[in-house]
Coordinates of C-alpha atoms in Angstrom, one line a residue:
Q268 CA 172.6 166.3 85.7
G269 CA 169.8 166.0 87.0
L270 CA 168.8 164.3 90.2
K271 CA 168.3 160.0 89.5
P272 CA 165.1 158.7 91.4
I273 CA 165.0 157.2 94.7
V274 CA 162.1 154.8 93.4
S275 CA 161.8 153.1 90.7
T276 CA 159.6 154.5 88.0
D277 CA 158.0 151.6 86.7
S278 CA 154.6 150.6 87.5
P279 CA 154.6 147.4 90.1
A280 CA 153.3 143.7 88.9
L281 CA 149.2 143.5 89.3
I282 CA 148.3 141.3 92.0
F283 CA 144.6 141.5 91.7
G284 CA 144.3 142.4 88.1
T285 CA 143.4 138.9 87.1
T286 CA 140.1 136.3 88.8
S287 CA 141.2 133.0 89.7
K288 CA 138.2 131.6 88.5
L289 CA 137.7 131.9 84.3
P290 CA 133.8 133.0 84.0
S291 CA 133.0 129.1 81.9
D292 CA 134.0 127.9 85.9
L293 CA 132.0 130.0 87.7
P294 CA 127.9 128.9 87.8
A295 CA 125.1 130.3 85.9
T296 CA 123.6 133.0 87.8
D297 CA 119.7 131.4 87.7
S298 CA 120.8 129.4 90.0
F299 CA 121.0 131.0 92.7
L300 CA 118.8 133.9 92.1
G301 CA 116.2 132.7 92.5
K302 CA 112.6 134.7 91.3
N303 CA 112.0 138.2 92.0
K304 CA 109.6 138.8 94.6
V305 CA 109.2 142.6 94.8
P306 CA 106.5 142.8 92.4
D307 CA 104.8 140.4 94.9
L308 CA 105.7 142.5 97.6
Q309 CA 104.8 145.6 96.3
K310 CA 101.2 144.3 95.3
L311 CA 100.5 143.4 99.5
F312 CA 102.1 146.3 100.7
Q313 CA 100.2 149.0 98.3
K314 CA 97.6 147.4 99.7
A315 CA 94.8 149.5 100.8
D316 CA 93.4 147.3 104.2
G317 CA 93.6 149.5 106.5
L318 CA 96.9 147.8 108.4
P319 CA 100.5 149.9 109.1
V320 CA 103.2 148.6 107.3
H321 CA 104.6 147.0 109.2
L322 CA 102.0 145.3 109.9
K323 CA 101.2 143.1 106.8
R324 CA 102.5 140.2 106.3
G325 CA 100.2 138.4 109.0
V326 CA 100.9 136.7 112.4
P327 CA 105.2 136.9 112.4
D328 CA 104.7 141.2 111.2
K329 CA 102.7 140.8 114.6
L330 CA 104.3 138.3 116.9
L331 CA 107.9 140.5 116.7
Y332 CA 105.7 144.2 117.1
R333 CA 104.0 142.7 119.7
T334 CA 107.4 141.1 121.9
T335 CA 109.4 144.7 120.8
M336 CA 106.4 146.4 122.3
A337 CA 106.6 143.9 126.0
L338 CA 110.5 144.2 125.7
T339 CA 110.7 148.4 125.3
I340 CA 107.4 149.2 128.5
G341 CA 108.9 145.7 130.8
G342 CA 112.8 148.2 130.3
T343 CA 111.2 151.3 130.9
I344 CA 108.9 149.4 133.8
Y345 CA 112.7 148.2 134.9
C346 CA 114.9 152.0 134.3
L347 CA 111.8 153.9 136.5
V348 CA 112.0 151.7 139.1
A349 CA 116.1 151.6 139.6
L350 CA 115.5 155.1 139.2
Y351 CA 113.3 154.7 142.3
M352 CA 115.4 153.2 144.1
A353 CA 118.6 154.7 143.8
S354 CA 116.2 158.0 144.6
Q355 CA 115.9 156.7 148.0
P356 CA 118.6 157.2 151.2
R357 CA 119.8 154.3 152.5
N358 CA 119.0 153.2 156.3
Q359 CA 122.1 152.6 158.2

């Protein structure tokens, strides 16, 4: 006279057990993967030309680097000015 289980011991049916598309319906992997660019990029980044890695790809990298530096310096100056203004007593 053991206790009866409250919850059914049967496994529920799998909901996500099957794929919605058959493998024959999927496109070929070559159509969307493209060419492997890693070996070309490795050659570019390992070239001993004296440039830092973040500037090796030319003009776009230089533009991004200079924009980032300008925003950083501008933000630092803005913070310092705001701190200076906040530290001054207000005239009444």
